[in-house]
Coordinates of C-alpha atoms in Angstrom, one line a residue:
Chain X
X1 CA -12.0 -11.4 26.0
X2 CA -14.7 -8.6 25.1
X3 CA -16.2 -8.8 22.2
X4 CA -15.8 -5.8 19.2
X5 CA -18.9 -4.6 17.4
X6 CA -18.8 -2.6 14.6
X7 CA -21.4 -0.1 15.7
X8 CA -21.6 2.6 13.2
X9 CA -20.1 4.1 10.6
X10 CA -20.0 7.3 9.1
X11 CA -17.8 8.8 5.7
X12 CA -17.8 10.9 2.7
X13 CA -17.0 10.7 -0.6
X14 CA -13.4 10.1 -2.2
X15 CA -12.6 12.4 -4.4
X16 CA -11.5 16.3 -4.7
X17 CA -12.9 17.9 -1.7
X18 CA -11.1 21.4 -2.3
X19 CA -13.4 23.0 -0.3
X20 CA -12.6 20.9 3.2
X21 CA -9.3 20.5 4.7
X22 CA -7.9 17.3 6.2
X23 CA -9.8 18.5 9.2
X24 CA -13.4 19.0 7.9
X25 CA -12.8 16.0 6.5
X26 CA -12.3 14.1 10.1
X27 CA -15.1 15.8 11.7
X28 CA -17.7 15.5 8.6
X29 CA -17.0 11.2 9.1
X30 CA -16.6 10.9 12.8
X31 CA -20.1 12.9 13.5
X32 CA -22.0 10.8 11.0
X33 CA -20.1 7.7 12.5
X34 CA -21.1 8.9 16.4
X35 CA -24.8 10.1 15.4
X36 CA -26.9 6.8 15.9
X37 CA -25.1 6.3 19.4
X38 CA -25.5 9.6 20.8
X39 CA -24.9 7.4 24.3
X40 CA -21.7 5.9 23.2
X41 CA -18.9 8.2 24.3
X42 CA -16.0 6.8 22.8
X43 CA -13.1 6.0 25.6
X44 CA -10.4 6.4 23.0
X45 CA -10.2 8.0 19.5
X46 CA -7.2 6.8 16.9
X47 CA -6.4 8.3 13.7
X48 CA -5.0 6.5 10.8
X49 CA -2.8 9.0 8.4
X50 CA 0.1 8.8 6.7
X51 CA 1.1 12.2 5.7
X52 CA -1.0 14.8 7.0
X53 CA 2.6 16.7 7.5
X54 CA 3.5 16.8 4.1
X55 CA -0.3 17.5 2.7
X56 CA -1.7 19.9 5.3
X57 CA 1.7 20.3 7.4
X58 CA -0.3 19.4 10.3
X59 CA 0.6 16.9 12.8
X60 CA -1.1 15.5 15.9
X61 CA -4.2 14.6 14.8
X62 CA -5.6 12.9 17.5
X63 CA -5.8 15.7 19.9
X64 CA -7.0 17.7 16.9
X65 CA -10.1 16.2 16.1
X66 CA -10.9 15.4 20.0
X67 CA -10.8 19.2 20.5
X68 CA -12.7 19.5 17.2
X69 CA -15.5 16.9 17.8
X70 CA -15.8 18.8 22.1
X71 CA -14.3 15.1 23.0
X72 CA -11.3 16.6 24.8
X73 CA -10.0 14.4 28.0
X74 CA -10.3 11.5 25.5
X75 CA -7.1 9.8 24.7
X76 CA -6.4 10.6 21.3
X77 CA -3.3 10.0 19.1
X78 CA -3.0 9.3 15.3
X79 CA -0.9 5.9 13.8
X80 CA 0.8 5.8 10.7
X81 CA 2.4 2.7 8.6
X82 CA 1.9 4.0 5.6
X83 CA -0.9 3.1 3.5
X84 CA -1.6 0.5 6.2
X85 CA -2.5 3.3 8.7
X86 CA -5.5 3.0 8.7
X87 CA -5.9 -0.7 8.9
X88 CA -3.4 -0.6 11.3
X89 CA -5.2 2.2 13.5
X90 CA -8.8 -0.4 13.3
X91 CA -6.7 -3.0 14.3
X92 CA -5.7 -1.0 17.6
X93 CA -9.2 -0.3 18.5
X94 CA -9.7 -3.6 18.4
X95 CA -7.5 -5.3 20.3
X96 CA -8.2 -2.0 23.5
X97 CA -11.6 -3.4 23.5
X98 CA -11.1 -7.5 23.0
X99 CA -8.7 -6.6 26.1
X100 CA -11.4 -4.9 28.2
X101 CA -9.1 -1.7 28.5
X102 CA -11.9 0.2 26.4
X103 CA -15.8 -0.4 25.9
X104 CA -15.6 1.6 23.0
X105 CA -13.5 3.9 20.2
X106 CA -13.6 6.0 17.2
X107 CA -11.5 4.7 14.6
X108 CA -10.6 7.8 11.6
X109 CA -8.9 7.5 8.8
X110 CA -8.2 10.5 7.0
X111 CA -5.8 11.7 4.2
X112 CA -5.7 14.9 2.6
X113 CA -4.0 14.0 -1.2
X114 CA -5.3 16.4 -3.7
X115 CA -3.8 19.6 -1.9
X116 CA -0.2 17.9 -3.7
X117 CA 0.4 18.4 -7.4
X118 CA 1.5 14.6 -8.7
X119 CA 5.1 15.1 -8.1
X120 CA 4.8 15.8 -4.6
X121 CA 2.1 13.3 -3.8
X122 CA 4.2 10.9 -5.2
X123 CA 6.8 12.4 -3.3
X124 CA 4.6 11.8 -0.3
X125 CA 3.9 8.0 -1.4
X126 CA 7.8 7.1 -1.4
X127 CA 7.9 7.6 1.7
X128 CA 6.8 4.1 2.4
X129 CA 9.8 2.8 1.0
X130 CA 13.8 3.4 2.0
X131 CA 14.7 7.2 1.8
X132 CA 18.3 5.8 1.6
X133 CA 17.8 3.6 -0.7
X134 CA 14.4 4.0 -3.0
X135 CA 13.3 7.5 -2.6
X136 CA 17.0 8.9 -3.2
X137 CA 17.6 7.0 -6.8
X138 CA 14.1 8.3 -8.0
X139 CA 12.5 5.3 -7.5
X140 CA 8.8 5.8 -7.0
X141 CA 6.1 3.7 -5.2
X142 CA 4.8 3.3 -8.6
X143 CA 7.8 1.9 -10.6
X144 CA 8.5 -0.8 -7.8
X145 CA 5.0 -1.7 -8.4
X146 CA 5.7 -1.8 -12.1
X147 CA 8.9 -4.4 -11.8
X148 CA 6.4 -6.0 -9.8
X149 CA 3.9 -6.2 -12.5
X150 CA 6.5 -6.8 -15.4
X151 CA 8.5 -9.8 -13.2
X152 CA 4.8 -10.9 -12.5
X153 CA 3.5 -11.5 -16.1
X154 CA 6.8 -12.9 -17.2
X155 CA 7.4 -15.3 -14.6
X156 CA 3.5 -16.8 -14.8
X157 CA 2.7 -15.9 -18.4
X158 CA -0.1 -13.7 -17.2
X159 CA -1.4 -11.7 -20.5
X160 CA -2.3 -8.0 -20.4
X161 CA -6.1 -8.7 -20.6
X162 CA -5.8 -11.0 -17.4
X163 CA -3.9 -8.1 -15.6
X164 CA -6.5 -6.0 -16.1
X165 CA -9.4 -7.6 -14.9
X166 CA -9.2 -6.7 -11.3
X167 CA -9.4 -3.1 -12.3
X168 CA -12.2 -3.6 -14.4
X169 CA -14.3 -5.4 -12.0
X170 CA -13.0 -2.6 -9.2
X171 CA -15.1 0.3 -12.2
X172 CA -17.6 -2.3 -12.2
X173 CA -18.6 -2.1 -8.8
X174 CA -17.6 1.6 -8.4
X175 CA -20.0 2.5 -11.2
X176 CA -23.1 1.9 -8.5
X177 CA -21.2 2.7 -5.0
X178 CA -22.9 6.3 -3.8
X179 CA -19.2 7.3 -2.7
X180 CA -17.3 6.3 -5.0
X181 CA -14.2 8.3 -6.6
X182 CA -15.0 6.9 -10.3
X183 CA -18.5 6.0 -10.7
X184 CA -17.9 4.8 -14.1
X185 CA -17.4 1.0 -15.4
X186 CA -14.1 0.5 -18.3
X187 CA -13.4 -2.6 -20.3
X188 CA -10.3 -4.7 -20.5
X189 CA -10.0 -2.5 -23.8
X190 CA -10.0 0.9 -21.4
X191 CA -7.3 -0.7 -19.6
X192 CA -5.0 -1.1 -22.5
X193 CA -5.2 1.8 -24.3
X194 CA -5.1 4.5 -21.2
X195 CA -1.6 5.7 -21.1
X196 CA 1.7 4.1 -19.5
X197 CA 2.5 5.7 -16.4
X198 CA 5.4 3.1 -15.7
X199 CA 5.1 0.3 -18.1
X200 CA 3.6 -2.4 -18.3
X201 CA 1.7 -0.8 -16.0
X202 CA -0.9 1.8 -17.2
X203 CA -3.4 4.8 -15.8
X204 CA -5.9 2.6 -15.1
X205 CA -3.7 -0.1 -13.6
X206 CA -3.6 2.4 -10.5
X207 CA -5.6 3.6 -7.9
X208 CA -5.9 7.5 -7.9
X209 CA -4.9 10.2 -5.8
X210 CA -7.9 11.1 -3.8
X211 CA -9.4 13.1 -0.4
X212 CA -11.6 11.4 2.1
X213 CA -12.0 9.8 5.2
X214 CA -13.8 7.2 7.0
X215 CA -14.7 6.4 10.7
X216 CA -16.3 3.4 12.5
X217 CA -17.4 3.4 16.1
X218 CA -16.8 0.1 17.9
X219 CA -18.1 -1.2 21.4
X220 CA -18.1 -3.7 23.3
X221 CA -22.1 -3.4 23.9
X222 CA -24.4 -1.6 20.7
X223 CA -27.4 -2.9 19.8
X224 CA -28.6 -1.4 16.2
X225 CA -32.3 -0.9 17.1
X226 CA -33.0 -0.5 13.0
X227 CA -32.7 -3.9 12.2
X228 CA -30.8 -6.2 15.3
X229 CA -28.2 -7.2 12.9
X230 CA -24.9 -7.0 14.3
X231 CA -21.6 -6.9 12.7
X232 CA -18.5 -8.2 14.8
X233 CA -14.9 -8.3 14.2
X234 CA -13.7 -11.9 15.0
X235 CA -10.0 -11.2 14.6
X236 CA -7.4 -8.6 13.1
X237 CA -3.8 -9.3 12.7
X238 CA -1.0 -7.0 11.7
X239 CA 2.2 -8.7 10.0
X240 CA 5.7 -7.0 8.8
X241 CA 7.8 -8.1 5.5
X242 CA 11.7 -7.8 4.6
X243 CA 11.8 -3.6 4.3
X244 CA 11.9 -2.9 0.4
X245 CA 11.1 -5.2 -2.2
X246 CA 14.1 -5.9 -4.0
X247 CA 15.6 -7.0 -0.8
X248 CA 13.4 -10.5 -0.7
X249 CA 14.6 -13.5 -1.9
X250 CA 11.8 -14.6 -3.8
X251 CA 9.7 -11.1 -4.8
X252 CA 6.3 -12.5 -6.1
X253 CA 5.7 -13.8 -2.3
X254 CA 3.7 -11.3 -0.2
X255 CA 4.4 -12.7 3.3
X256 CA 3.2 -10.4 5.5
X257 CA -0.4 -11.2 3.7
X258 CA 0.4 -14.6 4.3
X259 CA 0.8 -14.7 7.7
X260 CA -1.6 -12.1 8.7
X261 CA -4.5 -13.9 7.0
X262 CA -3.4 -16.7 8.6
X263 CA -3.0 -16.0 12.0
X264 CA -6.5 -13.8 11.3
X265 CA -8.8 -16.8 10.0
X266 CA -7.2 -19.2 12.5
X267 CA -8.5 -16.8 15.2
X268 CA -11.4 -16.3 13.5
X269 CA -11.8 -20.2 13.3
X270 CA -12.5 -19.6 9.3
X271 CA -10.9 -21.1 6.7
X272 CA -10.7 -19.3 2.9
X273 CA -14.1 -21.4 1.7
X274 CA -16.0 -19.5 4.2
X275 CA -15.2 -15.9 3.3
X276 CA -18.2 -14.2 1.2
X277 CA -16.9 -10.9 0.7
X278 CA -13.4 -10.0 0.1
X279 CA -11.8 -6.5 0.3
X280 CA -8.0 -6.8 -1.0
X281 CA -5.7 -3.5 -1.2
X282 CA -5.4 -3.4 -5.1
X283 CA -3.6 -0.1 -4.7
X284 CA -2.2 -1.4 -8.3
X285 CA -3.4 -4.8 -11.1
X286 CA -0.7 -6.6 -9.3
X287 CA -1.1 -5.6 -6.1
X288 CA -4.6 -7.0 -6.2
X289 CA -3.3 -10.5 -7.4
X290 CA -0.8 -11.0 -5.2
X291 CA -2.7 -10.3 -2.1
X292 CA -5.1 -13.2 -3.4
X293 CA -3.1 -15.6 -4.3
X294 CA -1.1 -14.9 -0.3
X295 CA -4.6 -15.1 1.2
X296 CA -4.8 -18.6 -0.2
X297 CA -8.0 -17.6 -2.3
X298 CA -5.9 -17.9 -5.6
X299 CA -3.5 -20.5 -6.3
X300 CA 0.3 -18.7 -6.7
X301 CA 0.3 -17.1 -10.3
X302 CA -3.4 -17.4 -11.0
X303 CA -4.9 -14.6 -8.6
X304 CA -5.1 -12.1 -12.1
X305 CA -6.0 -15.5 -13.9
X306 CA -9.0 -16.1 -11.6
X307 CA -9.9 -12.6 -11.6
X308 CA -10.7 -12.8 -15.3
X309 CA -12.4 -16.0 -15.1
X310 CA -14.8 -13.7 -12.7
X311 CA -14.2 -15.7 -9.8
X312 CA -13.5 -11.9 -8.0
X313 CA -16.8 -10.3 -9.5
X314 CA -19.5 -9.0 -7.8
X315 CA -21.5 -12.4 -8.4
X316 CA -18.2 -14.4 -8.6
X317 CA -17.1 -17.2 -5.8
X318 CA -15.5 -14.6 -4.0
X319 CA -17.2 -10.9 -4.5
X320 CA -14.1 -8.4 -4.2
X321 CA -14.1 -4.7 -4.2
X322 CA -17.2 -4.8 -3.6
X323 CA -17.4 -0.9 -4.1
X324 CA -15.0 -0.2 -6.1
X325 CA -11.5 -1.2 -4.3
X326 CA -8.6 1.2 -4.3
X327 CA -8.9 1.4 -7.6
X328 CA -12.7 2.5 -8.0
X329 CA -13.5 3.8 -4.9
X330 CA -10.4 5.6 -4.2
X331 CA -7.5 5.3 -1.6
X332 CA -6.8 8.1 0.0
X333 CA -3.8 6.2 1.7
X334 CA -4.5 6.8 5.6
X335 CA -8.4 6.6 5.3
X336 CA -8.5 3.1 2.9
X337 CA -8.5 0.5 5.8
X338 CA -11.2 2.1 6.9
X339 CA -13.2 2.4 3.9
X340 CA -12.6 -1.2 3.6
X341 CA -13.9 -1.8 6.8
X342 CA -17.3 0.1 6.6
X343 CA -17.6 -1.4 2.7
X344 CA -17.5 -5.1 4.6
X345 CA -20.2 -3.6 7.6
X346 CA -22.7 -2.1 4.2
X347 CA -22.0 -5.9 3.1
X348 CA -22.7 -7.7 6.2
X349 CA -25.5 -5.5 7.4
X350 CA -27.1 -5.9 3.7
X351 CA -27.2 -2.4 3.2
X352 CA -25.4 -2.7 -0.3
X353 CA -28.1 -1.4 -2.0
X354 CA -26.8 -2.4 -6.3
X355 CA -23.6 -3.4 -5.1
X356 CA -25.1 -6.4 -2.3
X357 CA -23.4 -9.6 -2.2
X358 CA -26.4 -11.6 -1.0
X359 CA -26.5 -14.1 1.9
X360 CA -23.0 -13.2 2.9
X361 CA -22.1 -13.5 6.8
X362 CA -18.4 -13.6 6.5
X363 CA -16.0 -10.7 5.0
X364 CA -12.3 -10.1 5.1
X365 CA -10.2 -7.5 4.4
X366 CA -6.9 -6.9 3.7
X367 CA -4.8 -4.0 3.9
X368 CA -1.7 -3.0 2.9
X369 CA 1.7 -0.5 3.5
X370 CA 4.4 -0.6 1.3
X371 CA 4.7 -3.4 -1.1
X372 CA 3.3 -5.8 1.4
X373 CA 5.8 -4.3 3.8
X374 CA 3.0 -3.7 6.6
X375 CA -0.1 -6.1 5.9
X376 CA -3.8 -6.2 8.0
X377 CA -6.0 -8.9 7.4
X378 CA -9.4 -8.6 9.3
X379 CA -12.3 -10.5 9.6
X380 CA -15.7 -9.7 10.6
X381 CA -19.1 -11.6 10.8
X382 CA -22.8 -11.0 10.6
X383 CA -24.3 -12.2 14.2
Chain G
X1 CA 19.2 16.5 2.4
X2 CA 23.1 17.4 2.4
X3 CA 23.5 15.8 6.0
X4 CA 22.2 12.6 4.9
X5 CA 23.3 12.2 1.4
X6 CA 27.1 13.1 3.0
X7 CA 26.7 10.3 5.6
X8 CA 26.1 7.7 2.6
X9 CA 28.2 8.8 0.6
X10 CA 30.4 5.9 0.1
X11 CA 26.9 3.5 -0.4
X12 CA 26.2 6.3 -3.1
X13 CA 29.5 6.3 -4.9
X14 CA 31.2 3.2 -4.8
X15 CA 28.0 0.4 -4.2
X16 CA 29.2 -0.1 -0.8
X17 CA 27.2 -2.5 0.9
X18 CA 28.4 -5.2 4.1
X19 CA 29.3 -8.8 4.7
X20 CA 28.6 -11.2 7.4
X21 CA 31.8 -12.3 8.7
X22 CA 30.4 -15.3 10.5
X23 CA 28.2 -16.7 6.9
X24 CA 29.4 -14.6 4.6
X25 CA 26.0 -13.4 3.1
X26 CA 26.8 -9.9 1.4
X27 CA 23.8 -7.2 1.7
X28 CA 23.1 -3.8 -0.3
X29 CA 21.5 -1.9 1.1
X30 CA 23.6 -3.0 4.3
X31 CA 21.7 -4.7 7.2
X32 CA 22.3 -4.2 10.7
X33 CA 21.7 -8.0 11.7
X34 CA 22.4 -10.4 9.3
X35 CA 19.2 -11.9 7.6
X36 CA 20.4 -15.2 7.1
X37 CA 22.2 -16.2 10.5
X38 CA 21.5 -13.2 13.2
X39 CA 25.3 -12.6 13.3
X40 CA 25.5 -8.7 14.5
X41 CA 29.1 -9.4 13.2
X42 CA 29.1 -7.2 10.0
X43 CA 31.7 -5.2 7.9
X44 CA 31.6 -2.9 4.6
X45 CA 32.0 -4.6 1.1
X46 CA 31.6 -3.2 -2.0
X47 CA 29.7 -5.3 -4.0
X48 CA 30.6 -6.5 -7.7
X49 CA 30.0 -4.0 -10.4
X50 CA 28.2 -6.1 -12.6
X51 CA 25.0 -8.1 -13.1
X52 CA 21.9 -8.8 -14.8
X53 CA 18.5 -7.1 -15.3
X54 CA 15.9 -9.2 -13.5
X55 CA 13.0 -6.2 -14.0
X56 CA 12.9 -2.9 -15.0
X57 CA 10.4 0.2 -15.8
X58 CA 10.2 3.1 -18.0
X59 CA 8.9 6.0 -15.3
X60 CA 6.8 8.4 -17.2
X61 CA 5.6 10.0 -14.0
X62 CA 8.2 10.9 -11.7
X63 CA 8.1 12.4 -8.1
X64 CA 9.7 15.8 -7.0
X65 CA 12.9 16.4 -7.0
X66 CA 13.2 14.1 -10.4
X67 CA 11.4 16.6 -12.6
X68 CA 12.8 17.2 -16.4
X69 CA 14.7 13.4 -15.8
X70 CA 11.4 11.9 -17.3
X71 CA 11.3 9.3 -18.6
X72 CA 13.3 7.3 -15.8
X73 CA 14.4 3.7 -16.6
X74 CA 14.5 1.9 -13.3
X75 CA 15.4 -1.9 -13.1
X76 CA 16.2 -4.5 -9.9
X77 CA 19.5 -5.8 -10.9
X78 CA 21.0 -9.3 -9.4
X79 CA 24.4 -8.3 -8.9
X80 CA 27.4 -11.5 -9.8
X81 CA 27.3 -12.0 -6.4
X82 CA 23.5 -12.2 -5.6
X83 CA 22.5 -9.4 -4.1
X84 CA 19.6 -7.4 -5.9
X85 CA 20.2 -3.6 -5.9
X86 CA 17.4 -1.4 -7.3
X87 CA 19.1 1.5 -9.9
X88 CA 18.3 3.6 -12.6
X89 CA 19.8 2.4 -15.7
X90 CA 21.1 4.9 -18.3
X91 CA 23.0 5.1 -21.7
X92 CA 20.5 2.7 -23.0
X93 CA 17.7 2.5 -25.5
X94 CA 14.5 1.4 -25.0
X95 CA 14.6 -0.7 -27.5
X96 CA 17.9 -2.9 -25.7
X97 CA 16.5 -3.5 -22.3
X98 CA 15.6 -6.7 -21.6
X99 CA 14.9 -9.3 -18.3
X100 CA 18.8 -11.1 -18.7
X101 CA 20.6 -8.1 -20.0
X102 CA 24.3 -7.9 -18.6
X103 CA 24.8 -4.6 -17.2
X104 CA 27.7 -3.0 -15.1
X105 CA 27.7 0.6 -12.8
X106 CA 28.5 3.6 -13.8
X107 CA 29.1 6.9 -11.8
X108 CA 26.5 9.5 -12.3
X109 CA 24.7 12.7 -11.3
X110 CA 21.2 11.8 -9.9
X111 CA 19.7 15.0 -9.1
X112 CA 20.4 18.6 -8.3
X113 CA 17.8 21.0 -6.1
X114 CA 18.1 23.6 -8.0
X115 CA 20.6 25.5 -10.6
X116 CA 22.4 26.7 -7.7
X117 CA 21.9 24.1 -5.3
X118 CA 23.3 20.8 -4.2
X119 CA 24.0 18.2 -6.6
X120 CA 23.4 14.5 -6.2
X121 CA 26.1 12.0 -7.1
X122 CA 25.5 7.8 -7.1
X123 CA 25.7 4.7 -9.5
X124 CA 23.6 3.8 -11.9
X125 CA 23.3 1.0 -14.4
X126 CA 24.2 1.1 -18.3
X127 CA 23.5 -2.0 -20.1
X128 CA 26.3 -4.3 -22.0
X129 CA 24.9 -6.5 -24.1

């Protein structure tokens, strides 16, 4: 097996970006990502977005941006699993290289979300769930997540200060992270008086609606003549869940997190005491807990619990969101696994400037579609 | 729209889900393969009209196609027979809802595209208790 370095990366900042359309986006991250390996000619290009045809109504992306970037010949499609896309579309890369059918790719996640009024783009959003069954009884991504949250406190007696300590620590990091979309911290207080959007859960229990994208270049062969260090993925899995939430037996259990960031730190030869920098999908409060307590870095019902112990905080046991998170630094859906990715390569290459975990070799992240309907849990290492 | 909200009709109107006729394990939404045996042996059945509120939400924010409805009170409800339906619930007040609360369908309108469009018929939930 090959081994996958993460050679470069380029992005820009989440946030409005009227002036750029889903394209200028693309281009503006893949040419910063390609720059420092002018040599590097990547053999494939894959695009993680989720729903470029309802933002931009533009579809086939791949060809699109190899055309744009003068990379035409290259193999180039786009993936989508909803918010997963682009974790999903990393994970792809990787395993072309590990397998020797590449020696390198540009990986792009894009999504163009602020061209929707809030209806739409969460119009857009339910599309990750049943159309049947979800979408057609008016059931948005956001109140699932909200039965989530309420069934979430109940059941483990998890206060509202304790739910909101993920997004707090998110603002916290975000406040010092160049690209973030809120570069602001907010207090537990913040939390609970910013307006209910779908109660319990409030504004600032969600991640926004944002533009951006994010690109990594990954070879087989790079060496980063700046500073030596490498960064290489040791393993990526991708795992599936029962559909729609309500159809689970037990719905506080986030499987496919389970079993992806198991299968990924078995391959990676890890085990949860060895991860240093943690980047979990917290798309919502809840969200964020649950994915914890599946990875096994919370016990079950004590992942928000933890969180407001400071066990996630920046100089915590395990330093999550290191730049803000979904909810800080933005999730503009298709582009987020991505953004995760380059956060854990800043990390790992000690580039973090304020927002450094120090020391850390080993980083994970997590990334979700759906209410853990699609999950990716990569790992990648300092060398 | 039209095309696929005709084809479920019958899911829409009268809660009709399916059965395993080799375990018995009832489904709505219907499943293709049964979950808890693989049986590919299924057939329609409408599932009970009553339950209990597990979880619920008051949507302040809804997506398109919903707007004016706001606010939206959406709940997963564990049906007498086990199954967990997701619906919105209606004719209550905020005040009544709560995790427990017995609640039965009712036969509603649950959108309309415009004032001289299509109109959208389907259960919802109204609470008892």
């Amino acid at each position: 097996m090959a081994k996958v370095i993460v050679a470069s990366v380029g992005y820009t900042r989440v946030g409005d970006h009227w002036d750029k359309s889903i394209l200028d986006l693309a281009v503006e991250a893949s040419k910063k990502a390609l720059k420092p390996y002018p040599n590097i000619r990547p053999e494939v290009i894959i695009v993680g977005n989720m729903f470029s045809s309802q933002s931009s109504r533009q579809e086939h992306l791949g060809a699109l941006l190899a055309s744009a970037l003068n990379l035409t010949r290259t193999p180039a499609f786009k993936v989508e699993a909803a918010c997963a896309s682009g974790g999903v579309a990393f994970n792809i890369a990787y395993n072309k290289i590990r397998s020797g059918e590449v020696s390198s790719a540009l990986v792009v996640g894009v999504e163009k979300m602020r061209d929707l009024d809030t209806p739409e783009a969460s119009l857009a959003l339910s599309m990750a769930e049943s159309a049947e069954y979800t979408q057609f009884i008016g059931a948005s991504f956001l109140s699932l997540n909200a039965m989530l949250a309420r069934l979430y406190s109940e059941t483990y007696n998890v206060s509202r200060d304790e739910l909101s300590a993920f997004p707090v620590i998110a603002h916290s990091n975000a406040a010092t992270a160049e690209h973030a979309q809120f570069r602001k911290a907010i207090s537990v207080e913040d939390v609970s008086r910013s307006p209910l959007v779908s109660d319990p859960l409030r504004l600032l229990d969600c991640a926004p609606v944002g533009d951006g994208a994010a690109a990594v270049l990954l070879a087989s062969d790079a060496f980063d003549e700046d500073d030596g260090a490498r960064v290489d993925v040791l393993s990526s899995k991708i795992s599936t869940n029962i559909f729609s939430v309500y159809e689970r037996d037990d719905m506080l259990k986030f499987d496919a997190t389970r079993d992806a960031a198991s299968k990924a730190f078995s391959e990676a030869g890890i085990s949860v005491e060895d991860v240093d920098v943690l980047e979990v999908h917290d798309a919502f409060s809840v969200t964020a807990a649950l994915s914890v307590e599946a990875m096994g870095f919370s016990r079950e019902g004590e992942g928000a619990k933890d969180a407001a112990k400071g066990i996630y905080a920046l100089r915590g046991r395990y330093p999550a969101l290191t730049f803000g998170g979904l909810k800080g630094r933005g999730h503009p859906v298709g582009a987020t696994g991505i953004y995760q990715i380059i956060e854990l390569w800043l990390q790992l290459k000690g580039r973090g400037n304020a927002n450094q975990v120090k020391g850390c070799r080993i980083g994970v992240a997590q990334n979700i579609g759906g209410v853990d309907t699609t999950s990716v849990v990569s790992v990648l290492a300092r060398r | 729209m039209a095309i696929s909200y005709w084809r479920r009709r019958d899911r829409y109107y009268r809660l009709l889900g399916n059965k395993c006729t080799r375990c018995n394990a009832e489904y709505y939404p219907p499943v293709y393969i049964c979950r808890r045996c693989g049986s590919e042996s299924l057939i329609d059945a409408e599932m009970p009209g009553t339950g209990k509120i597990l979880t619920y939400t008051i949507l302040r924010e809804v997506m398109s196609g919903f707007e004016g409805q706001q606010p939206i009170i959406i709940g997963i409800v564990q049906l007498d027979n086990g199954v967990k339906v997701l619906g919105q619930i209606v004719d209550t007040p905020i005040d009544a809802l709560k995790i427990g609360c017995k609640v039965r369908t009712v036969f509603r309108k649950i959108r309309e595209e415009s004032s001289a469009g299509q109109i959208y018929y389907g259960y919802k939930f109204t609470v008892l208790c």
